[in-house]
Amino acid sequence: MKKWSTKMLVTLAMMVALEVVLSRFLSINAWNIKIGFSFIPGVVVGILYGPLPAGAMAVVADLIGALMFPSGDFFPGYTVTAFLVACVFGIFLHKKQTTGRIICAVAINQFVMSLFLQSLWISIQYSSPYLPLVATRIIQCLVMAPTQFLTIQVIVRMLGRYAEKKDLQ
């Protein structure tokens, strides 16, 4: 396992702060739908450091967000999903960021983690019927899947340019 450097910890801390802001203040939130860009820190950490640091960052961000800016009762299932989503980004995007890998990461996160797992947690927490909830959350996934795909492609290009400039110095 890689040693966690000071630079890595500072990057993780900045991404935690960014995720809290994006998730709690710059997202469209309803009790059963969330549309926003809070996935970006998980993508960046997944690309730079891999699945476990990305998952750890997501857990810390979720816990800090829930403690400092609660939007209802704390439910640990959401934290589990946050960990898994960030890990999926790390698994698929850490070594290589091809179009196919981006599509796989987005598809798994949107149509497994968000549509089915997150819907399960919402169903349990609010005692709402599961299948009708899944049906309403399909819209969120259909909006977020292309949004995530395009955003990740932009992030990959930006990080590639950053790495190239860094190598030239």
mmCIF file of C-alpha atoms in Angstrom:
data_model
loop_
_atom_site.group_PDB
_atom_site.id
_atom_site.type_symbol
_atom_site.label_atom_id
_atom_site.label_comp_id
_atom_site.label_asym_id
_atom_site.label_seq_id
_atom_site.Cartn_x
_atom_site.Cartn_y
_atom_site.Cartn_z
ATOM 1 C CA MET A 1 0.000 0.000 0.000
ATOM 2 C CA LYS A 2 1.186 3.481 -0.868
ATOM 3 C CA LYS A 3 2.300 5.777 1.908
ATOM 4 C CA TRP A 4 0.064 8.808 2.364
ATOM 5 C CA SER A 5 2.187 11.924 1.814
ATOM 6 C CA THR A 6 1.548 15.406 3.162
ATOM 7 C CA LYS A 7 0.684 16.556 -0.364
ATOM 8 C CA MET A 8 -1.863 13.760 -0.664
ATOM 9 C CA LEU A 9 -3.449 14.586 2.703
ATOM 10 C CA VAL A 10 -3.709 18.281 1.806
ATOM 11 C CA THR A 11 -5.302 17.365 -1.536
ATOM 12 C CA LEU A 12 -7.758 15.044 0.231
ATOM 13 C CA ALA A 13 -8.646 17.775 2.746
ATOM 14 C CA MET A 14 -9.303 20.271 -0.053
ATOM 15 C CA MET A 15 -11.459 17.730 -1.874
ATOM 16 C CA VAL A 16 -13.411 17.031 1.340
ATOM 17 C CA ALA A 17 -14.144 20.749 1.680
ATOM 18 C CA LEU A 18 -15.085 21.017 -1.997
ATOM 19 C CA GLU A 19 -17.407 18.025 -1.795
ATOM 20 C CA VAL A 20 -19.175 19.400 1.285
ATOM 21 C CA VAL A 21 -19.789 22.725 -0.480
ATOM 22 C CA LEU A 22 -20.872 21.108 -3.759
ATOM 23 C CA SER A 23 -23.122 18.599 -2.021
ATOM 24 C CA ARG A 24 -24.746 20.775 0.611
ATOM 25 C CA PHE A 25 -24.958 24.180 -1.058
ATOM 26 C CA LEU A 26 -24.624 23.823 -4.837
ATOM 27 C CA SER A 27 -26.903 20.869 -5.555
ATOM 28 C CA ILE A 28 -30.586 20.523 -6.267
ATOM 29 C CA ASN A 29 -31.876 18.450 -3.347
ATOM 30 C CA ALA A 30 -35.266 16.933 -2.685
ATOM 31 C CA TRP A 31 -36.050 14.071 -0.358
ATOM 32 C CA ASN A 32 -35.649 11.538 -3.159
ATOM 33 C CA ILE A 33 -33.554 13.313 -5.843
ATOM 34 C CA LYS A 34 -30.169 15.019 -5.828
ATOM 35 C CA ILE A 35 -28.690 16.644 -8.912
ATOM 36 C CA GLY A 36 -25.317 18.370 -8.764
ATOM 37 C CA PHE A 37 -21.588 18.163 -9.183
ATOM 38 C CA SER A 38 -20.604 16.707 -5.804
ATOM 39 C CA PHE A 39 -19.109 13.700 -7.606
ATOM 40 C CA ILE A 40 -16.168 15.788 -8.896
ATOM 41 C CA PRO A 41 -13.920 15.483 -5.800
ATOM 42 C CA GLY A 42 -14.368 11.697 -5.803
ATOM 43 C CA VAL A 43 -13.421 11.579 -9.478
ATOM 44 C CA VAL A 44 -10.320 13.732 -8.958
ATOM 45 C CA VAL A 45 -9.106 11.739 -5.947
ATOM 46 C CA GLY A 46 -9.922 8.464 -7.702
ATOM 47 C CA ILE A 47 -7.846 9.483 -10.724
ATOM 48 C CA LEU A 48 -4.930 10.822 -8.675
ATOM 49 C CA TYR A 49 -4.726 8.322 -5.809
ATOM 50 C CA GLY A 50 -6.979 5.323 -6.438
ATOM 51 C CA PRO A 51 -10.037 3.735 -4.858
ATOM 52 C CA LEU A 52 -9.234 3.646 -1.127
ATOM 53 C CA PRO A 53 -8.163 7.286 -0.745
ATOM 54 C CA ALA A 54 -11.179 8.307 -2.845
ATOM 55 C CA GLY A 55 -13.480 6.231 -0.654
ATOM 56 C CA ALA A 56 -11.930 7.598 2.537
ATOM 57 C CA MET A 57 -12.322 11.157 1.264
ATOM 58 C CA ALA A 58 -15.980 10.516 0.419
ATOM 59 C CA VAL A 59 -16.700 9.060 3.867
ATOM 60 C CA VAL A 60 -15.077 12.003 5.655
ATOM 61 C CA ALA A 61 -16.919 14.491 3.424
ATOM 62 C CA ASP A 62 -20.246 12.760 3.994
ATOM 63 C CA LEU A 63 -19.775 12.656 7.774
ATOM 64 C CA ILE A 64 -18.643 16.291 8.003
ATOM 65 C CA GLY A 65 -21.496 17.401 5.742
ATOM 66 C CA ALA A 66 -24.041 15.448 7.790
ATOM 67 C CA LEU A 67 -22.721 16.804 11.097
ATOM 68 C CA MET A 68 -22.201 20.430 10.097
ATOM 69 C CA PHE A 69 -25.069 20.902 7.635
ATOM 70 C CA PRO A 70 -27.699 18.231 8.297
ATOM 71 C CA SER A 71 -30.552 17.888 5.844
ATOM 72 C CA GLY A 72 -32.470 15.332 7.857
ATOM 73 C CA ASP A 73 -31.597 12.428 10.101
ATOM 74 C CA PHE A 74 -28.202 10.814 9.629
ATOM 75 C CA PHE A 75 -28.444 7.465 7.849
ATOM 76 C CA PRO A 76 -25.238 5.390 7.483
ATOM 77 C CA GLY A 77 -26.376 3.832 4.207
ATOM 78 C CA TYR A 78 -25.685 7.101 2.402
ATOM 79 C CA THR A 79 -22.127 7.060 3.746
ATOM 80 C CA VAL A 80 -21.672 3.497 2.472
ATOM 81 C CA THR A 81 -22.897 4.574 -0.965
ATOM 82 C CA ALA A 82 -20.576 7.612 -0.959
ATOM 83 C CA PHE A 83 -17.637 5.290 -0.202
ATOM 84 C CA LEU A 84 -18.613 2.834 -2.951
ATOM 85 C CA VAL A 85 -19.197 5.555 -5.573
ATOM 86 C CA ALA A 86 -15.769 7.110 -4.976
ATOM 87 C CA CYS A 87 -14.139 3.659 -4.960
ATOM 88 C CA VAL A 88 -15.726 2.835 -8.319
ATOM 89 C CA PHE A 89 -14.253 6.036 -9.759
ATOM 90 C CA GLY A 90 -10.860 5.046 -8.338
ATOM 91 C CA ILE A 91 -11.060 1.473 -9.633
ATOM 92 C CA PHE A 92 -11.957 2.495 -13.177
ATOM 93 C CA LEU A 93 -10.073 5.773 -13.562
ATOM 94 C CA HIS A 94 -6.883 5.572 -11.480
ATOM 95 C CA LYS A 95 -4.536 3.947 -14.003
ATOM 96 C CA LYS A 96 -6.295 4.665 -17.295
ATOM 97 C CA GLN A 97 -9.020 7.090 -18.272
ATOM 98 C CA THR A 98 -10.380 5.763 -21.551
ATOM 99 C CA THR A 99 -13.869 6.496 -22.830
ATOM 100 C CA GLY A 100 -14.917 2.917 -22.074
ATOM 101 C CA ARG A 101 -13.659 3.102 -18.495
ATOM 102 C CA ILE A 102 -15.441 6.423 -17.946
ATOM 103 C CA ILE A 103 -18.681 4.961 -19.320
ATOM 104 C CA CYS A 104 -18.350 1.906 -17.038
ATOM 105 C CA ALA A 105 -17.684 4.027 -13.946
ATOM 106 C CA VAL A 106 -20.614 6.333 -14.680
ATOM 107 C CA ALA A 107 -22.968 3.451 -15.560
ATOM 108 C CA ILE A 108 -22.155 1.525 -12.377
ATOM 109 C CA ASN A 109 -22.463 4.608 -10.204
ATOM 110 C CA GLN A 110 -25.669 5.879 -11.768
ATOM 111 C CA PHE A 111 -27.558 2.692 -12.508
ATOM 112 C CA VAL A 112 -26.384 0.511 -9.612
ATOM 113 C CA MET A 113 -25.271 2.781 -6.772
ATOM 114 C CA SER A 114 -27.627 5.703 -7.286
ATOM 115 C CA LEU A 115 -30.675 4.089 -8.838
ATOM 116 C CA PHE A 116 -30.831 0.879 -6.822
ATOM 117 C CA LEU A 117 -28.701 1.250 -3.683
ATOM 118 C CA GLN A 118 -29.452 4.899 -2.888
ATOM 119 C CA SER A 119 -33.127 4.245 -3.619
ATOM 120 C CA LEU A 120 -33.018 1.380 -1.126
ATOM 121 C CA TRP A 121 -31.655 3.677 1.594
ATOM 122 C CA ILE A 122 -34.286 6.319 0.841
ATOM 123 C CA SER A 123 -36.979 3.637 0.912
ATOM 124 C CA ILE A 124 -35.781 2.370 4.292
ATOM 125 C CA GLN A 125 -35.311 5.818 5.835
ATOM 126 C CA TYR A 126 -38.626 7.284 4.702
ATOM 127 C CA SER A 127 -40.694 4.055 4.626
ATOM 128 C CA SER A 128 -41.448 4.675 0.979
ATOM 129 C CA PRO A 129 -42.268 1.868 -1.479
ATOM 130 C CA TYR A 130 -39.089 0.857 -3.296
ATOM 131 C CA LEU A 131 -40.214 0.269 -6.902
ATOM 132 C CA PRO A 132 -42.158 3.540 -7.345
ATOM 133 C CA LEU A 133 -39.174 5.338 -5.829
ATOM 134 C CA VAL A 134 -36.834 3.706 -8.348
ATOM 135 C CA ALA A 135 -39.169 4.760 -11.142
ATOM 136 C CA THR A 136 -39.029 8.409 -10.074
ATOM 137 C CA ARG A 137 -35.238 8.323 -9.642
ATOM 138 C CA ILE A 138 -34.675 7.125 -13.217
ATOM 139 C CA ILE A 139 -35.021 10.764 -14.301
ATOM 140 C CA GLN A 140 -32.154 11.748 -12.007
ATOM 141 C CA CYS A 141 -29.951 9.013 -13.474
ATOM 142 C CA LEU A 142 -30.819 9.994 -17.044
ATOM 143 C CA VAL A 143 -29.792 13.582 -16.270
ATOM 144 C CA MET A 144 -26.707 12.751 -14.232
ATOM 145 C CA ALA A 145 -25.199 9.998 -16.428
ATOM 146 C CA PRO A 146 -24.362 12.231 -19.409
ATOM 147 C CA THR A 147 -23.490 15.097 -17.062
ATOM 148 C CA GLN A 148 -20.982 12.914 -15.219
ATOM 149 C CA PHE A 149 -19.563 11.474 -18.431
ATOM 150 C CA LEU A 150 -18.928 14.881 -19.995
ATOM 151 C CA THR A 151 -17.614 16.396 -16.760
ATOM 152 C CA ILE A 152 -15.200 13.503 -16.210
ATOM 153 C CA GLN A 153 -13.888 13.850 -19.753
ATOM 154 C CA VAL A 154 -13.160 17.533 -19.070
ATOM 155 C CA ILE A 155 -11.476 16.673 -15.746
ATOM 156 C CA VAL A 156 -9.313 14.015 -17.419
ATOM 157 C CA ARG A 157 -8.169 16.511 -20.058
ATOM 158 C CA MET A 158 -7.440 19.167 -17.419
ATOM 159 C CA LEU A 159 -5.488 16.764 -15.209
ATOM 160 C CA GLY A 160 -3.565 15.539 -18.271
ATOM 161 C CA ARG A 161 -2.557 19.077 -19.156
ATOM 162 C CA TYR A 162 -1.582 19.742 -15.549
ATOM 163 C CA ALA A 163 0.601 16.612 -15.510
ATOM 164 C CA GLU A 164 2.229 17.608 -18.804
ATOM 165 C CA LYS A 165 3.071 21.088 -17.505
ATOM 166 C CA LYS A 166 4.382 19.615 -14.278
ATOM 167 C CA ASP A 167 6.632 17.227 -16.216
ATOM 168 C CA LEU A 168 8.073 20.104 -18.257
ATOM 169 C CA GLN A 169 9.165 22.036 -15.173
#
